[in-house]
Amino acid sequence: MATIFKSLIFFFVVATLLHAGHARRRKDNAASVVHDVTEYGAAPSNRDNRDAFLAAWRAACSSSAAGNNSTTLLVPKGTFAVGAVQFEGPCTDNGGAPVVVIDGVLQPCSGDGGGCHISHDAWITFSGLNNLLVTGDGTLDGQGHHQSGKAKPMTTTLVFDGVTNSTLRGLRFVNSRGFHVNLRRCTHVVAEGLDIHAPATSRNTDGVHVGVSSHVRILDSVIGTGDDCVSIGPGSTDVVVSGVTCGPGHGLSVGSLGKDAGERDVRGLIVKNCTVKGTTNGVRIKTWPGSPPSRASNITFQDIAMDDVTNPIIIDQRYCPHDHCSDAGEPSLVQISDVTFRRIEGTSSGPMAVRLLCSEERPCTGVSLDGIDLTCGDAPCRFEFSNVQGPVAPVVVEQAPGPAPALVSGGRREEDADVASGTEQLGWLTWWLPFTVRG
Ligand SMILES: *[C@@H]1O[C@H](CO)[C@@H](O)[C@H](O)[C@H]1NC(C)=O
Ligand SMILES: *[C@@H]1O[C@H](CO)[C@@H](O)[C@H](O)[C@H]1NC(C)=O
Ligand SMILES: *[C@@H]1O[C@H](CO)[C@@H](O)[C@H](O)[C@H]1NC(C)=O
Ligand SMILES: *[C@@H]1O[C@H](CO)[C@@H](O)[C@H](O)[C@H]1NC(C)=O
Ligand SMILES: *[C@@H]1O[C@H](CO)[C@@H](O)[C@H](O)[C@H]1NC(C)=O
């Protein structure tokens, strides 16, 4: 009996000690956990808060509790000017990183302040980090519309560079000077719940760009800019874009590819459950003329609603945005293969619902159009295919009464109707068809 009693006492004592220890540890953590930039000298103002931000970052990043979401770098409410700033890792041995909560508004400092500059390629960079979460109710305001002068630097607002197993969630981005978000050399990164806005006329203001990255998810975001809402660049593999509402802008794009030599291939992309509204392109793959060899394969666009889009479905292997391409006449050597367009419905504001303009040197292979249901106002929609090695399947079309198919007149030569074994190659043809295409 006495033994049992002693055991019970022992048990309660130990339990109480353990509990107290646990609570204290949590309390200590809670006390030291939040590194508020204003405690490091930042203040809502026009002066550059860069040094305070970096001091807070160094404290949060070097804290032994970084990781496990237990250390936070906080930018509280208020409007803070900040110059170009890079939050570098690694932070802890266990590969953790602080949670970064931005509840305030960040603006680039106006430049005339001593030493403050953002004319870098990037404004706010997170690099070399694992298990990073960047979130909050705040806004990253690039003030791009206030830039004047001819040589406006195309500064990206937010860059994740070499970041792994991380999340960017819920922030708002406005008026970037260049891309709004660039995920480069990243693996296992999710960008979700973003709200990105820039004027339709602002150049190179892509919403989210992905490059040299794998296992990336871009989810449930609203993006309207003067360029691509999402652009998936060279070296991207396993990228899913889902639940994005895009417009205005240039649509959801793969590319541009083939601008530089030595670009890595693109493969395994899925763009699904998106709405594209009032844009110049819907879903697009674009490669430069004269581009060096690389590959883009296994790309699926599905369940996309088009609303008033000029080119809803387009592959453009002579992409030359401002007509300044020295090798405009050269074919692209980017090989595009295994591309599926499935269940794409809605309205085209142009006459050409589908344009698949592939390279004469590297015809597209394995392209399928399935369940495409688009209307082009009062006129029947048209197709344009060139250098698409068939079968483009399954394309079931009700034939229109009238001239179909017809050759495009104009400066381009008609391609040879090369019929290789088991495949057909469609030449430079335009098809006038009533556009209920269903597969
Ligand atoms: C994070 O959690 C893991 C496992 O729960 C633990 O081993 C590690 O020490 C923790 N790291 C920090 C910095 O608290
Ligand atoms: C930290 O939070 C993120 C986002 O909520 C979550 O995905 C991740 O698993 C968390 N990490 C840890 C170590 O708890
Ligand atoms: C990212 O997470 C995966 C498992 O989810 C892990 O295998 C990998 O090592 C992590 N990356 C880094 C750099 O820690
Ligand atoms: C499709 O995207 C919308 C946001 O545009 C989201 O609310 C919805 O849950 C998504 N549906 C699926 C099946 O993913
Ligand atoms: C195509 O890409 C998807 C998404 O990354 C992947 O799940 C699938 O396995 C790939 N298919 C092939 C045949 O490589």
mmCIF file of N, CA and C in Angstrom, residues 155-272:
data_model
loop_
_atom_site.group_PDB
_atom_site.id
_atom_site.type_symbol
_atom_site.label_atom_id
_atom_site.label_comp_id
_atom_site.label_asym_id
_atom_site.label_seq_id
_atom_site.Cartn_x
_atom_site.Cartn_y
_atom_site.Cartn_z
ATOM 1 N N THR A 155 12.390 45.607 -62.076
ATOM 2 C CA THR A 155 12.646 44.961 -60.798
ATOM 3 C C THR A 155 11.507 44.014 -60.416
ATOM 4 N N THR A 156 11.861 42.776 -60.112
ATOM 5 C CA THR A 156 10.859 41.827 -59.630
ATOM 6 C C THR A 156 10.527 42.164 -58.179
ATOM 7 N N THR A 157 9.242 42.149 -57.843
ATOM 8 C CA THR A 157 8.866 42.495 -56.471
ATOM 9 C C THR A 157 9.359 41.458 -55.460
ATOM 10 N N LEU A 158 9.029 40.201 -55.663
ATOM 11 C CA LEU A 158 9.388 39.174 -54.668
ATOM 12 C C LEU A 158 10.014 37.975 -55.355
ATOM 13 N N VAL A 159 11.187 37.596 -54.900
ATOM 14 C CA VAL A 159 11.871 36.434 -55.475
ATOM 15 C C VAL A 159 12.071 35.382 -54.388
ATOM 16 N N PHE A 160 11.705 34.151 -54.699
ATOM 17 C CA PHE A 160 12.159 32.992 -53.926
ATOM 18 C C PHE A 160 13.260 32.370 -54.762
ATOM 19 N N ASP A 161 14.467 32.328 -54.235
ATOM 20 C CA ASP A 161 15.592 31.792 -54.999
ATOM 21 C C ASP A 161 16.231 30.658 -54.198
ATOM 22 N N GLY A 162 16.184 29.469 -54.736
ATOM 23 C CA GLY A 162 16.752 28.335 -54.009
ATOM 24 C C GLY A 162 15.996 28.051 -52.729
ATOM 25 N N VAL A 163 14.693 28.120 -52.796
ATOM 26 C CA VAL A 163 13.843 27.896 -51.615
ATOM 27 C C VAL A 163 13.139 26.549 -51.777
ATOM 28 N N THR A 164 13.083 25.779 -50.691
ATOM 29 C CA THR A 164 12.490 24.439 -50.770
ATOM 30 C C THR A 164 11.429 24.247 -49.694
ATOM 31 N N ASN A 165 10.508 23.352 -49.963
ATOM 32 C CA ASN A 165 9.483 22.949 -48.989
ATOM 33 C C ASN A 165 8.813 24.162 -48.341
ATOM 34 N N SER A 166 8.397 25.096 -49.133
ATOM 35 C CA SER A 166 7.958 26.382 -48.587
ATOM 36 C C SER A 166 6.658 26.862 -49.200
ATOM 37 N N THR A 167 6.073 27.852 -48.541
ATOM 38 C CA THR A 167 4.759 28.351 -48.939
ATOM 39 C C THR A 167 4.756 29.875 -48.965
ATOM 40 N N LEU A 168 4.135 30.408 -49.997
ATOM 41 C CA LEU A 168 3.861 31.846 -50.078
ATOM 42 C C LEU A 168 2.342 31.954 -50.103
ATOM 43 N N ARG A 169 1.766 32.608 -49.125
ATOM 44 C CA ARG A 169 0.317 32.527 -48.999
ATOM 45 C C ARG A 169 -0.335 33.865 -48.663
ATOM 46 N N GLY A 170 -1.313 34.242 -49.461
ATOM 47 C CA GLY A 170 -2.280 35.252 -49.052
ATOM 48 C C GLY A 170 -1.857 36.703 -49.151
ATOM 49 N N LEU A 171 -0.716 36.998 -49.698
ATOM 50 C CA LEU A 171 -0.331 38.403 -49.770
ATOM 51 C C LEU A 171 -0.930 39.064 -51.009
ATOM 52 N N ARG A 172 -0.894 40.388 -50.979
ATOM 53 C CA ARG A 172 -1.376 41.151 -52.117
ATOM 54 C C ARG A 172 -0.174 41.858 -52.762
ATOM 55 N N PHE A 173 -0.170 41.860 -54.091
ATOM 56 C CA PHE A 173 0.915 42.500 -54.834
ATOM 57 C C PHE A 173 0.303 43.498 -55.792
ATOM 58 N N VAL A 174 0.810 44.719 -55.797
ATOM 59 C CA VAL A 174 0.297 45.681 -56.775
ATOM 60 C C VAL A 174 1.436 46.411 -57.474
ATOM 61 N N ASN A 175 1.185 46.725 -58.734
ATOM 62 C CA ASN A 175 2.036 47.628 -59.517
ATOM 63 C C ASN A 175 3.521 47.337 -59.427
ATOM 64 N N SER A 176 3.873 46.112 -59.699
ATOM 65 C CA SER A 176 5.296 45.794 -59.713
ATOM 66 C C SER A 176 5.980 46.527 -60.862
ATOM 67 N N ARG A 177 7.293 46.673 -60.720
ATOM 68 C CA ARG A 177 8.083 47.280 -61.813
ATOM 69 C C ARG A 177 8.457 46.245 -62.862
ATOM 70 N N GLY A 178 8.528 45.004 -62.414
ATOM 71 C CA GLY A 178 8.774 43.890 -63.324
ATOM 72 C C GLY A 178 7.826 42.773 -62.926
ATOM 73 N N PHE A 179 8.320 41.536 -62.927
ATOM 74 C CA PHE A 179 7.477 40.437 -62.449
ATOM 75 C C PHE A 179 7.037 40.724 -61.012
ATOM 76 N N HIS A 180 5.860 40.228 -60.664
ATOM 77 C CA HIS A 180 5.439 40.382 -59.270
ATOM 78 C C HIS A 180 6.108 39.340 -58.374
ATOM 79 N N VAL A 181 6.047 38.086 -58.804
ATOM 80 C CA VAL A 181 6.642 36.999 -58.015
ATOM 81 C C VAL A 181 7.470 36.135 -58.959
ATOM 82 N N ASN A 182 8.687 35.810 -58.565
ATOM 83 C CA ASN A 182 9.524 34.912 -59.364
ATOM 84 C C ASN A 182 10.020 33.776 -58.470
ATOM 85 N N LEU A 183 9.652 32.555 -58.831
ATOM 86 C CA LEU A 183 10.119 31.386 -58.092
ATOM 87 C C LEU A 183 11.223 30.755 -58.929
ATOM 88 N N ARG A 184 12.461 30.871 -58.509
ATOM 89 C CA ARG A 184 13.538 30.289 -59.315
ATOM 90 C C ARG A 184 14.413 29.380 -58.457
ATOM 91 N N ARG A 185 14.861 28.306 -59.103
ATOM 92 C CA ARG A 185 15.659 27.275 -58.418
ATOM 93 C C ARG A 185 14.948 26.788 -57.160
ATOM 94 N N CYS A 186 13.643 26.640 -57.251
ATOM 95 C CA CYS A 186 12.866 26.208 -56.090
ATOM 96 C C CYS A 186 12.380 24.777 -56.268
ATOM 97 N N THR A 187 12.144 24.104 -55.165
ATOM 98 C CA THR A 187 11.585 22.756 -55.175
ATOM 99 C C THR A 187 10.520 22.675 -54.084
ATOM 100 N N HIS A 188 9.410 22.069 -54.424
ATOM 101 C CA HIS A 188 8.318 21.922 -53.454
ATOM 102 C C HIS A 188 7.923 23.271 -52.858
ATOM 103 N N VAL A 189 7.455 24.140 -53.728
ATOM 104 C CA VAL A 189 6.975 25.438 -53.255
ATOM 105 C C VAL A 189 5.514 25.621 -53.683
ATOM 106 N N VAL A 190 4.711 26.114 -52.751
ATOM 107 C CA VAL A 190 3.309 26.411 -53.028
ATOM 108 C C VAL A 190 3.113 27.920 -52.939
ATOM 109 N N ALA A 191 2.481 28.493 -53.959
ATOM 110 C CA ALA A 191 2.079 29.905 -53.901
ATOM 111 C C ALA A 191 0.568 29.899 -53.986
ATOM 112 N N GLU A 192 -0.103 30.388 -52.964
ATOM 113 C CA GLU A 192 -1.568 30.279 -52.986
ATOM 114 C C GLU A 192 -2.249 31.484 -52.366
ATOM 115 N N GLY A 193 -3.477 31.703 -52.808
ATOM 116 C CA GLY A 193 -4.272 32.790 -52.260
ATOM 117 C C GLY A 193 -3.666 34.157 -52.512
ATOM 118 N N LEU A 194 -2.978 34.308 -53.618
ATOM 119 C CA LEU A 194 -2.357 35.601 -53.914
ATOM 120 C C LEU A 194 -3.326 36.482 -54.690
ATOM 121 N N ASP A 195 -3.112 37.767 -54.535
ATOM 122 C CA ASP A 195 -3.965 38.744 -55.187
ATOM 123 C C ASP A 195 -2.989 39.718 -55.856
ATOM 124 N N ILE A 196 -2.954 39.696 -57.181
ATOM 125 C CA ILE A 196 -1.894 40.419 -57.898
ATOM 126 C C ILE A 196 -2.508 41.344 -58.941
ATOM 127 N N HIS A 197 -2.196 42.622 -58.857
ATOM 128 C CA HIS A 197 -2.810 43.575 -59.781
ATOM 129 C C HIS A 197 -1.842 44.627 -60.286
ATOM 130 N N ALA A 198 -1.851 44.810 -61.593
ATOM 131 C CA ALA A 198 -1.091 45.889 -62.218
ATOM 132 C C ALA A 198 -1.867 46.306 -63.456
ATOM 133 N N PRO A 199 -1.642 47.528 -63.942
ATOM 134 C CA PRO A 199 -2.409 47.976 -65.108
ATOM 135 C C PRO A 199 -2.163 47.091 -66.332
ATOM 136 N N ALA A 200 -3.183 46.964 -67.162
ATOM 137 C CA ALA A 200 -3.085 46.148 -68.369
ATOM 138 C C ALA A 200 -1.988 46.655 -69.301
ATOM 139 N N THR A 201 -1.613 47.910 -69.141
ATOM 140 C CA THR A 201 -0.624 48.497 -70.040
ATOM 141 C C THR A 201 0.809 48.403 -69.503
ATOM 142 N N SER A 202 0.989 47.846 -68.320
ATOM 143 C CA SER A 202 2.344 47.819 -67.740
ATOM 144 C C SER A 202 3.124 46.630 -68.283
ATOM 145 N N ARG A 203 4.294 46.902 -68.853
ATOM 146 C CA ARG A 203 5.083 45.867 -69.520
ATOM 147 C C ARG A 203 5.803 44.936 -68.566
ATOM 148 N N ASN A 204 5.897 43.691 -68.950
ATOM 149 C CA ASN A 204 6.706 42.703 -68.225
ATOM 150 C C ASN A 204 6.322 42.528 -66.769
ATOM 151 N N THR A 205 5.069 42.734 -66.479
ATOM 152 C CA THR A 205 4.631 42.637 -65.085
ATOM 153 C C THR A 205 3.973 41.290 -64.816
ATOM 154 N N ASP A 206 4.585 40.216 -65.283
ATOM 155 C CA ASP A 206 4.034 38.881 -65.043
ATOM 156 C C ASP A 206 3.602 38.716 -63.580
ATOM 157 N N GLY A 207 2.521 37.990 -63.398
ATOM 158 C CA GLY A 207 2.037 37.757 -62.037
ATOM 159 C C GLY A 207 2.983 36.844 -61.274
ATOM 160 N N VAL A 208 2.984 35.576 -61.644
ATOM 161 C CA VAL A 208 3.907 34.629 -61.016
ATOM 162 C C VAL A 208 4.711 33.968 -62.123
ATOM 163 N N HIS A 209 6.019 34.017 -62.007
ATOM 164 C CA HIS A 209 6.898 33.335 -62.957
ATOM 165 C C HIS A 209 7.597 32.186 -62.240
ATOM 166 N N VAL A 210 7.708 31.072 -62.942
ATOM 167 C CA VAL A 210 8.420 29.913 -62.401
ATOM 168 C C VAL A 210 9.559 29.594 -63.352
ATOM 169 N N GLY A 211 10.749 29.364 -62.833
ATOM 170 C CA GLY A 211 11.860 28.952 -63.690
ATOM 171 C C GLY A 211 12.834 28.067 -62.936
ATOM 172 N N VAL A 212 13.394 27.098 -63.652
ATOM 173 C CA VAL A 212 14.385 26.179 -63.076
ATOM 174 C C VAL A 212 13.899 25.651 -61.718
ATOM 175 N N SER A 213 12.672 25.208 -61.696
ATOM 176 C CA SER A 213 12.069 24.774 -60.437
ATOM 177 C C SER A 213 11.242 23.518 -60.667
ATOM 178 N N SER A 214 11.056 22.755 -59.604
ATOM 179 C CA SER A 214 10.231 21.561 -59.734
ATOM 180 C C SER A 214 9.264 21.448 -58.565
ATOM 181 N N HIS A 215 8.185 20.714 -58.803
ATOM 182 C CA HIS A 215 7.162 20.480 -57.779
ATOM 183 C C HIS A 215 6.638 21.808 -57.225
ATOM 184 N N VAL A 216 6.134 22.626 -58.122
ATOM 185 C CA VAL A 216 5.615 23.940 -57.738
ATOM 186 C C VAL A 216 4.106 23.942 -57.935
ATOM 187 N N ARG A 217 3.390 24.538 -57.008
ATOM 188 C CA ARG A 217 1.935 24.653 -57.098
ATOM 189 C C ARG A 217 1.565 26.131 -57.012
ATOM 190 N N ILE A 218 0.752 26.561 -57.963
ATOM 191 C CA ILE A 218 0.239 27.941 -57.920
ATOM 192 C C ILE A 218 -1.272 27.810 -57.866
ATOM 193 N N LEU A 219 -1.851 28.177 -56.736
ATOM 194 C CA LEU A 219 -3.237 27.802 -56.481
ATOM 195 C C LEU A 219 -4.089 29.010 -56.080
ATOM 196 N N ASP A 220 -5.348 28.945 -56.472
ATOM 197 C CA ASP A 220 -6.399 29.798 -55.924
ATOM 198 C C ASP A 220 -5.982 31.259 -55.788
ATOM 199 N N SER A 221 -5.602 31.841 -56.880
ATOM 200 C CA SER A 221 -5.144 33.223 -56.851
ATOM 201 C C SER A 221 -5.867 34.044 -57.911
ATOM 202 N N VAL A 222 -5.903 35.344 -57.679
ATOM 203 C CA VAL A 222 -6.525 36.261 -58.632
ATOM 204 C C VAL A 222 -5.424 37.168 -59.167
ATOM 205 N N ILE A 223 -5.233 37.127 -60.474
ATOM 206 C CA ILE A 223 -4.083 37.818 -61.062
ATOM 207 C C ILE A 223 -4.525 38.612 -62.290
ATOM 208 N N GLY A 224 -4.235 39.901 -62.292
ATOM 209 C CA GLY A 224 -4.485 40.732 -63.460
ATOM 210 C C GLY A 224 -3.314 41.681 -63.629
ATOM 211 N N THR A 225 -2.642 41.609 -64.773
ATOM 212 C CA THR A 225 -1.435 42.424 -64.962
ATOM 213 C C THR A 225 -1.337 42.876 -66.413
ATOM 214 N N GLY A 226 -0.183 43.457 -66.757
ATOM 215 C CA GLY A 226 0.056 43.864 -68.138
ATOM 216 C C GLY A 226 0.813 42.808 -68.923
ATOM 217 N N ASP A 227 1.057 41.659 -68.314
ATOM 218 C CA ASP A 227 1.762 40.581 -69.024
ATOM 219 C C ASP A 227 1.129 39.251 -68.615
ATOM 220 N N ASP A 228 1.898 38.173 -68.693
ATOM 221 C CA ASP A 228 1.305 36.881 -68.351
ATOM 222 C C ASP A 228 0.858 36.837 -66.883
ATOM 223 N N CYS A 229 -0.296 36.263 -66.649
ATOM 224 C CA CYS A 229 -0.720 36.076 -65.256
ATOM 225 C C CYS A 229 0.203 35.072 -64.584
ATOM 226 N N VAL A 230 0.450 33.980 -65.298
ATOM 227 C CA VAL A 230 1.431 32.997 -64.836
ATOM 228 C C VAL A 230 2.308 32.681 -66.037
ATOM 229 N N SER A 231 3.616 32.629 -65.836
ATOM 230 C CA SER A 231 4.505 32.197 -66.914
ATOM 231 C C SER A 231 5.431 31.119 -66.366
ATOM 232 N N ILE A 232 5.515 30.044 -67.125
ATOM 233 C CA ILE A 232 6.312 28.904 -66.674
ATOM 234 C C ILE A 232 7.502 28.791 -67.613
ATOM 235 N N GLY A 233 8.657 29.120 -67.099
ATOM 236 C CA GLY A 233 9.834 29.277 -67.932
ATOM 237 C C GLY A 233 10.688 28.029 -68.015
ATOM 238 N N PRO A 234 11.845 28.162 -68.670
ATOM 239 C CA PRO A 234 12.760 27.038 -68.872
ATOM 240 C C PRO A 234 13.118 26.342 -67.562
ATOM 241 N N GLY A 235 13.313 25.027 -67.656
ATOM 242 C CA GLY A 235 13.754 24.266 -66.493
ATOM 243 C C GLY A 235 12.677 23.990 -65.471
ATOM 244 N N SER A 236 11.413 24.153 -65.855
ATOM 245 C CA SER A 236 10.323 23.882 -64.905
ATOM 246 C C SER A 236 9.813 22.461 -65.096
ATOM 247 N N THR A 237 9.702 21.710 -64.017
ATOM 248 C CA THR A 237 9.122 20.374 -64.096
ATOM 249 C C THR A 237 8.131 20.188 -62.954
ATOM 250 N N ASP A 238 7.101 19.430 -63.253
ATOM 251 C CA ASP A 238 6.016 19.197 -62.293
ATOM 252 C C ASP A 238 5.512 20.507 -61.681
ATOM 253 N N VAL A 239 4.813 21.246 -62.493
ATOM 254 C CA VAL A 239 4.200 22.486 -62.028
ATOM 255 C C VAL A 239 2.694 22.373 -62.234
ATOM 256 N N VAL A 240 1.929 22.685 -61.201
ATOM 257 C CA VAL A 240 0.471 22.678 -61.303
ATOM 258 C C VAL A 240 -0.030 24.097 -61.046
ATOM 259 N N VAL A 241 -0.854 24.571 -61.956
ATOM 260 C CA VAL A 241 -1.510 25.864 -61.781
ATOM 261 C C VAL A 241 -3.001 25.557 -61.699
ATOM 262 N N SER A 242 -3.643 25.907 -60.611
ATOM 263 C CA SER A 242 -5.051 25.547 -60.455
ATOM 264 C C SER A 242 -5.797 26.632 -59.702
ATOM 265 N N GLY A 243 -7.037 26.885 -60.124
ATOM 266 C CA GLY A 243 -7.861 27.849 -59.408
ATOM 267 C C GLY A 243 -7.391 29.278 -59.561
ATOM 268 N N VAL A 244 -6.790 29.585 -60.709
ATOM 269 C CA VAL A 244 -6.327 30.959 -60.939
ATOM 270 C C VAL A 244 -7.347 31.692 -61.806
ATOM 271 N N THR A 245 -7.709 32.884 -61.385
ATOM 272 C CA THR A 245 -8.532 33.765 -62.203
ATOM 273 C C THR A 245 -7.596 34.801 -62.800
ATOM 274 N N CYS A 246 -7.561 34.851 -64.114
ATOM 275 C CA CYS A 246 -6.554 35.659 -64.814
ATOM 276 C C CYS A 246 -7.213 36.720 -65.677
ATOM 277 N N GLY A 247 -6.787 37.952 -65.542
ATOM 278 C CA GLY A 247 -7.224 39.005 -66.428
ATOM 279 C C GLY A 247 -7.320 40.333 -65.694
ATOM 280 N N PRO A 248 -6.947 41.462 -66.320
ATOM 281 C CA PRO A 248 -6.420 41.485 -67.692
ATOM 282 C C PRO A 248 -5.000 40.921 -67.743
ATOM 283 N N GLY A 249 -4.468 40.827 -68.947
ATOM 284 C CA GLY A 249 -3.111 40.339 -69.092
ATOM 285 C C GLY A 249 -2.946 39.540 -70.355
ATOM 286 N N HIS A 250 -1.868 38.758 -70.389
ATOM 287 C CA HIS A 250 -1.553 37.990 -71.595
ATOM 288 C C HIS A 250 -1.812 36.503 -71.417
ATOM 289 N N GLY A 251 -2.482 36.149 -70.316
ATOM 290 C CA GLY A 251 -2.920 34.776 -70.166
ATOM 291 C C GLY A 251 -2.006 33.900 -69.344
ATOM 292 N N LEU A 252 -2.263 32.596 -69.450
ATOM 293 C CA LEU A 252 -1.490 31.598 -68.704
ATOM 294 C C LEU A 252 -0.524 30.977 -69.693
ATOM 295 N N SER A 253 0.767 31.180 -69.488
ATOM 296 C CA SER A 253 1.724 30.849 -70.536
ATOM 297 C C SER A 253 2.806 29.899 -70.088
ATOM 298 N N VAL A 254 3.200 29.072 -71.026
ATOM 299 C CA VAL A 254 4.448 28.328 -70.887
ATOM 300 C C VAL A 254 5.446 29.076 -71.761
ATOM 301 N N GLY A 255 6.517 29.536 -71.161
ATOM 302 C CA GLY A 255 7.508 30.311 -71.895
ATOM 303 C C GLY A 255 7.573 31.737 -71.388
ATOM 304 N N SER A 256 8.282 32.559 -72.085
ATOM 305 C CA SER A 256 8.818 32.189 -73.379
ATOM 306 C C SER A 256 10.035 31.261 -73.231
ATOM 307 N N LEU A 257 10.136 30.347 -74.197
ATOM 308 C CA LEU A 257 11.231 29.386 -74.177
ATOM 309 C C LEU A 257 12.167 29.680 -75.351
ATOM 310 N N GLY A 258 13.413 29.269 -75.178
ATOM 311 C CA GLY A 258 14.363 29.337 -76.284
ATOM 312 C C GLY A 258 14.953 30.712 -76.504
ATOM 313 N N LYS A 259 14.946 31.539 -75.478
ATOM 314 C CA LYS A 259 15.567 32.857 -75.646
ATOM 315 C C LYS A 259 17.085 32.722 -75.571
ATOM 316 N N ASP A 260 17.545 31.846 -74.680
ATOM 317 C CA ASP A 260 18.981 31.707 -74.446
ATOM 318 C C ASP A 260 19.450 30.284 -74.733
ATOM 319 N N ALA A 261 20.749 30.169 -74.998
ATOM 320 C CA ALA A 261 21.326 28.839 -75.195
ATOM 321 C C ALA A 261 21.393 28.117 -73.849
ATOM 322 N N GLY A 262 21.311 26.789 -73.891
ATOM 323 C CA GLY A 262 21.506 25.997 -72.679
ATOM 324 C C GLY A 262 20.316 25.973 -71.734
ATOM 325 N N GLU A 263 19.168 26.391 -72.209
ATOM 326 C CA GLU A 263 17.983 26.337 -71.341
ATOM 327 C C GLU A 263 17.612 24.885 -71.061
ATOM 328 N N ARG A 264 17.156 24.637 -69.850
ATOM 329 C CA ARG A 264 16.733 23.281 -69.517
ATOM 330 C C ARG A 264 15.308 23.037 -69.994
ATOM 331 N N ASP A 265 14.967 21.772 -70.144
ATOM 332 C CA ASP A 265 13.661 21.395 -70.677
ATOM 333 C C ASP A 265 12.536 21.736 -69.704
ATOM 334 N N VAL A 266 11.348 21.753 -70.262
ATOM 335 C CA VAL A 266 10.133 21.944 -69.473
ATOM 336 C C VAL A 266 9.315 20.679 -69.604
ATOM 337 N N ARG A 267 8.858 20.111 -68.508
ATOM 338 C CA ARG A 267 7.993 18.941 -68.641
ATOM 339 C C ARG A 267 7.115 18.740 -67.409
ATOM 340 N N GLY A 268 5.956 18.144 -67.681
ATOM 341 C CA GLY A 268 5.055 17.821 -66.574
ATOM 342 C C GLY A 268 4.343 19.034 -66.013
ATOM 343 N N LEU A 269 3.584 19.736 -66.871
ATOM 344 C CA LEU A 269 2.855 20.915 -66.410
ATOM 345 C C LEU A 269 1.358 20.663 -66.517
ATOM 346 N N ILE A 270 0.625 21.090 -65.514
ATOM 347 C CA ILE A 270 -0.834 20.990 -65.566
ATOM 348 C C ILE A 270 -1.416 22.355 -65.209
ATOM 349 N N VAL A 271 -2.220 22.874 -66.099
ATOM 350 C CA VAL A 271 -2.937 24.125 -65.830
ATOM 351 C C VAL A 271 -4.409 23.763 -65.847
ATOM 352 N N LYS A 272 -5.087 23.885 -64.718
ATOM 353 C CA LYS A 272 -6.470 23.400 -64.663
ATOM 354 C C LYS A 272 -7.357 24.288 -63.804
#
